[in-house]
PDB file of C-alpha atoms in Angstrom:
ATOM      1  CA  UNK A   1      13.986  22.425 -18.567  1.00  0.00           C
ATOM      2  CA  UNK A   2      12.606  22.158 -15.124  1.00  0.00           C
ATOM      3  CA  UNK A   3      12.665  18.947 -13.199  1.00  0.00           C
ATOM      4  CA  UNK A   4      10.340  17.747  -9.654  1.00  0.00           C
ATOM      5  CA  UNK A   5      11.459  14.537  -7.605  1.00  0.00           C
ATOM      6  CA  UNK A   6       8.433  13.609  -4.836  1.00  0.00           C
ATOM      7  CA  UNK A   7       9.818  11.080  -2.671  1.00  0.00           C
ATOM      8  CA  UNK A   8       7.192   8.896  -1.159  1.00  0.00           C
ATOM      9  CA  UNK A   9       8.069   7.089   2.437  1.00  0.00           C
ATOM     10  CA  UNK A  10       6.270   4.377   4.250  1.00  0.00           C
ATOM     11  CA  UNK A  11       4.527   3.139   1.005  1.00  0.00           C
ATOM     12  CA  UNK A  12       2.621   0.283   2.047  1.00  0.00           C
ATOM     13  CA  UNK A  13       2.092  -2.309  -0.898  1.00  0.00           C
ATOM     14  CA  UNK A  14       4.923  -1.008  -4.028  1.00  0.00           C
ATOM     15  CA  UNK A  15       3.371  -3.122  -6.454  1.00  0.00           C
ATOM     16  CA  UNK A  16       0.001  -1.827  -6.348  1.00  0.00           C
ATOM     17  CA  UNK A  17       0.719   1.550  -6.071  1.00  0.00           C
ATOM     18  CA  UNK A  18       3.070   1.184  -9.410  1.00  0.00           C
ATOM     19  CA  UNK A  19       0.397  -0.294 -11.046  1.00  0.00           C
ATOM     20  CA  UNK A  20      -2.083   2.268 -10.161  1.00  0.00           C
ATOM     21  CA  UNK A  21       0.743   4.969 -11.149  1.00  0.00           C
ATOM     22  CA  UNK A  22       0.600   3.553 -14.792  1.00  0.00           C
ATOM     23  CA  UNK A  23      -2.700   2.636 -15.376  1.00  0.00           C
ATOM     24  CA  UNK A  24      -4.264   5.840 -13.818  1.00  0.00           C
ATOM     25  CA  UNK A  25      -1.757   8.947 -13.154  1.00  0.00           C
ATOM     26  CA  UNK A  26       0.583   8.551 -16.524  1.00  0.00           C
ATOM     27  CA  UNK A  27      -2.275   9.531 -18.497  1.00  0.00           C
ATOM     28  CA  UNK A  28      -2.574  12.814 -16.580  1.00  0.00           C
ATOM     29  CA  UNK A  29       0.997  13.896 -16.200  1.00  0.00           C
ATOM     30  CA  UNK A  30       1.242  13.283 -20.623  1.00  0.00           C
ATOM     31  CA  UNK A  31      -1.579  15.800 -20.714  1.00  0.00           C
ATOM     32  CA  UNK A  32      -0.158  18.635 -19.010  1.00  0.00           C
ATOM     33  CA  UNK A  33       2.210  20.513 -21.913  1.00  0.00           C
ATOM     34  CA  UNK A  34       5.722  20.749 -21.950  1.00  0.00           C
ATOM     35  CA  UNK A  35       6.294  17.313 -20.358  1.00  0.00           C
ATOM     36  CA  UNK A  36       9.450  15.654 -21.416  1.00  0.00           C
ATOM     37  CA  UNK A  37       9.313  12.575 -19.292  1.00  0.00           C
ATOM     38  CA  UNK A  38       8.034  10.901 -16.348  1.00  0.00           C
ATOM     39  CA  UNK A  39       9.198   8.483 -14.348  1.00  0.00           C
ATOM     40  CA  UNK A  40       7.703   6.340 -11.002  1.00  0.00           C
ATOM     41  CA  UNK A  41      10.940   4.386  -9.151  1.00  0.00           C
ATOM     42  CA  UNK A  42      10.701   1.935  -6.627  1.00  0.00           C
ATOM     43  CA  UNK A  43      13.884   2.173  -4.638  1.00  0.00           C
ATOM     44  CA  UNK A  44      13.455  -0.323  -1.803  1.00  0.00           C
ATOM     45  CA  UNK A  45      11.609  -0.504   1.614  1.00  0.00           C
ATOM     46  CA  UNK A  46       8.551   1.489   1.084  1.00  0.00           C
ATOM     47  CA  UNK A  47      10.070   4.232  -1.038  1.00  0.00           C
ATOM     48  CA  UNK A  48       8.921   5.631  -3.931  1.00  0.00           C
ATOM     49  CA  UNK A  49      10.230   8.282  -6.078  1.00  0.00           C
ATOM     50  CA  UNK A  50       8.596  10.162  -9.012  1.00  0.00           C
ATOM     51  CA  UNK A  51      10.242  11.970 -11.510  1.00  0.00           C
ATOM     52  CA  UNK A  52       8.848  14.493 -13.801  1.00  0.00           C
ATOM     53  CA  UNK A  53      11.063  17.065 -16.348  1.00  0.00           C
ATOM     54  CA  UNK A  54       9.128  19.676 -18.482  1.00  0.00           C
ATOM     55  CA  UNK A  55      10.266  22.345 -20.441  1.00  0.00           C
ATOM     56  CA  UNK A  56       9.014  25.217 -17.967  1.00  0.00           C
ATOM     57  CA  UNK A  57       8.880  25.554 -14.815  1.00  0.00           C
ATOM     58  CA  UNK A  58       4.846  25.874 -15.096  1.00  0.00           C
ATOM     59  CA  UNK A  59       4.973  22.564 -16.268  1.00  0.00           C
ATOM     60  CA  UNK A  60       6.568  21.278 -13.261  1.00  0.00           C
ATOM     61  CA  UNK A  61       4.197  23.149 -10.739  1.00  0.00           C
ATOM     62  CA  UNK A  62       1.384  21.982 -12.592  1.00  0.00           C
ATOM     63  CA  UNK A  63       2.008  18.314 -12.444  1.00  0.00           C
ATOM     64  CA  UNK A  64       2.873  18.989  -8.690  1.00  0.00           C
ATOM     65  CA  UNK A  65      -1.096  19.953  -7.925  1.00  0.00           C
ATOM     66  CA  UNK A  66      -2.461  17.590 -10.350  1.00  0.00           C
ATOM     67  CA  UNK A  67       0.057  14.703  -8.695  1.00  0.00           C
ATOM     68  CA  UNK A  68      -1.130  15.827  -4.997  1.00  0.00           C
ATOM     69  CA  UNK A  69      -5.021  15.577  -6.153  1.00  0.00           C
ATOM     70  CA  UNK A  70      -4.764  12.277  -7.643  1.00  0.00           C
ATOM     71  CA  UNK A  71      -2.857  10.727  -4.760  1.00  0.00           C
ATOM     72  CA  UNK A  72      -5.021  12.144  -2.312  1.00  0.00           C
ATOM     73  CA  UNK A  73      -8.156  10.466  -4.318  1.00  0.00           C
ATOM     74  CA  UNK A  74      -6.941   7.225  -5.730  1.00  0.00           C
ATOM     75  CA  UNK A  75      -3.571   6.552  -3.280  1.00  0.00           C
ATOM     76  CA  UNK A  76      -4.116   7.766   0.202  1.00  0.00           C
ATOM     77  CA  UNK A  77      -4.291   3.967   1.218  1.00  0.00           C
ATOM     78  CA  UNK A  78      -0.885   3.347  -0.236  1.00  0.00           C
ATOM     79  CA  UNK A  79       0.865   6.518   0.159  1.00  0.00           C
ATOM     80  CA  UNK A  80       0.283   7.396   3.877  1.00  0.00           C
ATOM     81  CA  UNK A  81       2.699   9.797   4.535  1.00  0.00           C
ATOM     82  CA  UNK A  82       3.069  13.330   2.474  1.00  0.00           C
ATOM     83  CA  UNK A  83       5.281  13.245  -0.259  1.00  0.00           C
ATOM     84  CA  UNK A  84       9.100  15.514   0.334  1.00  0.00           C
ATOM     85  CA  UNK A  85       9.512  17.500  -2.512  1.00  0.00           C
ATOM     86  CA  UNK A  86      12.364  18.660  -4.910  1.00  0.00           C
ATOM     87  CA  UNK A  87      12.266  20.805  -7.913  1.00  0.00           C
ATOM     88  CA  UNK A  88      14.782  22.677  -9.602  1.00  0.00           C
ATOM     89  CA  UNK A  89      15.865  23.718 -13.614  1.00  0.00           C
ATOM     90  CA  UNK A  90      17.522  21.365 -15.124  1.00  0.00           C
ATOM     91  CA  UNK A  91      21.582  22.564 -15.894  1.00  0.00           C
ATOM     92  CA  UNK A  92      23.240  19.194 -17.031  1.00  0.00           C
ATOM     93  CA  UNK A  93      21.291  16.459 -18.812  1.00  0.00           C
ATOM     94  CA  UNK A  94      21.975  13.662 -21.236  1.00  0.00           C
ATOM     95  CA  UNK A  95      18.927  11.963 -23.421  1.00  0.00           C
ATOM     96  CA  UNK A  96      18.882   8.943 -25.561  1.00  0.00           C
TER      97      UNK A  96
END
């Protein structure tokens, strides 16, 4: 398994930008194959993390580029600043 973290500073209204998350990214991260799980985390004066785990590492890079075209179209407003970026396989994990 492969896992990316984008952390997201200087977001400017959480709320929205969650709700915009769900209602219009989700459904593209589920369609790119080999997702496990996704995840969008409000930790607390303006930032944002999101979470994505696949089963490859193409998986990953692919929801990278499709995450950085649909911020740039539908959350520029909320989302000024780029997002710092993690990835990295997975080499402990736990899963309910």
């Amino acid at each position: 398994m492969y896992a990316t973290v984008r952390r997201y500073e200087g977001v400017t209204d959480p709320r929205e930008a969650g709700r915009r998350v769900q209602e219009g990214f989700v459904p593209i991260i589920s369609a790119v194959p080999g997702i496990v799980a996704y995840f969008w985390v409000d930790a607390g004066n303006g930032v944002m993390l999101s979470t994505s785990v696949f089963e490859s590492r193409d998986g990953a890079e692919e929801s990278n580029r499709r995450a950085a075209d649909w911020v740039k179209e539908n959350l520029a407003s909320l989302l000024p600043n780029p997002p710092q970026i993690t990835a990295g396989e997975v080499v402990a994990h736990r899963a309910a």
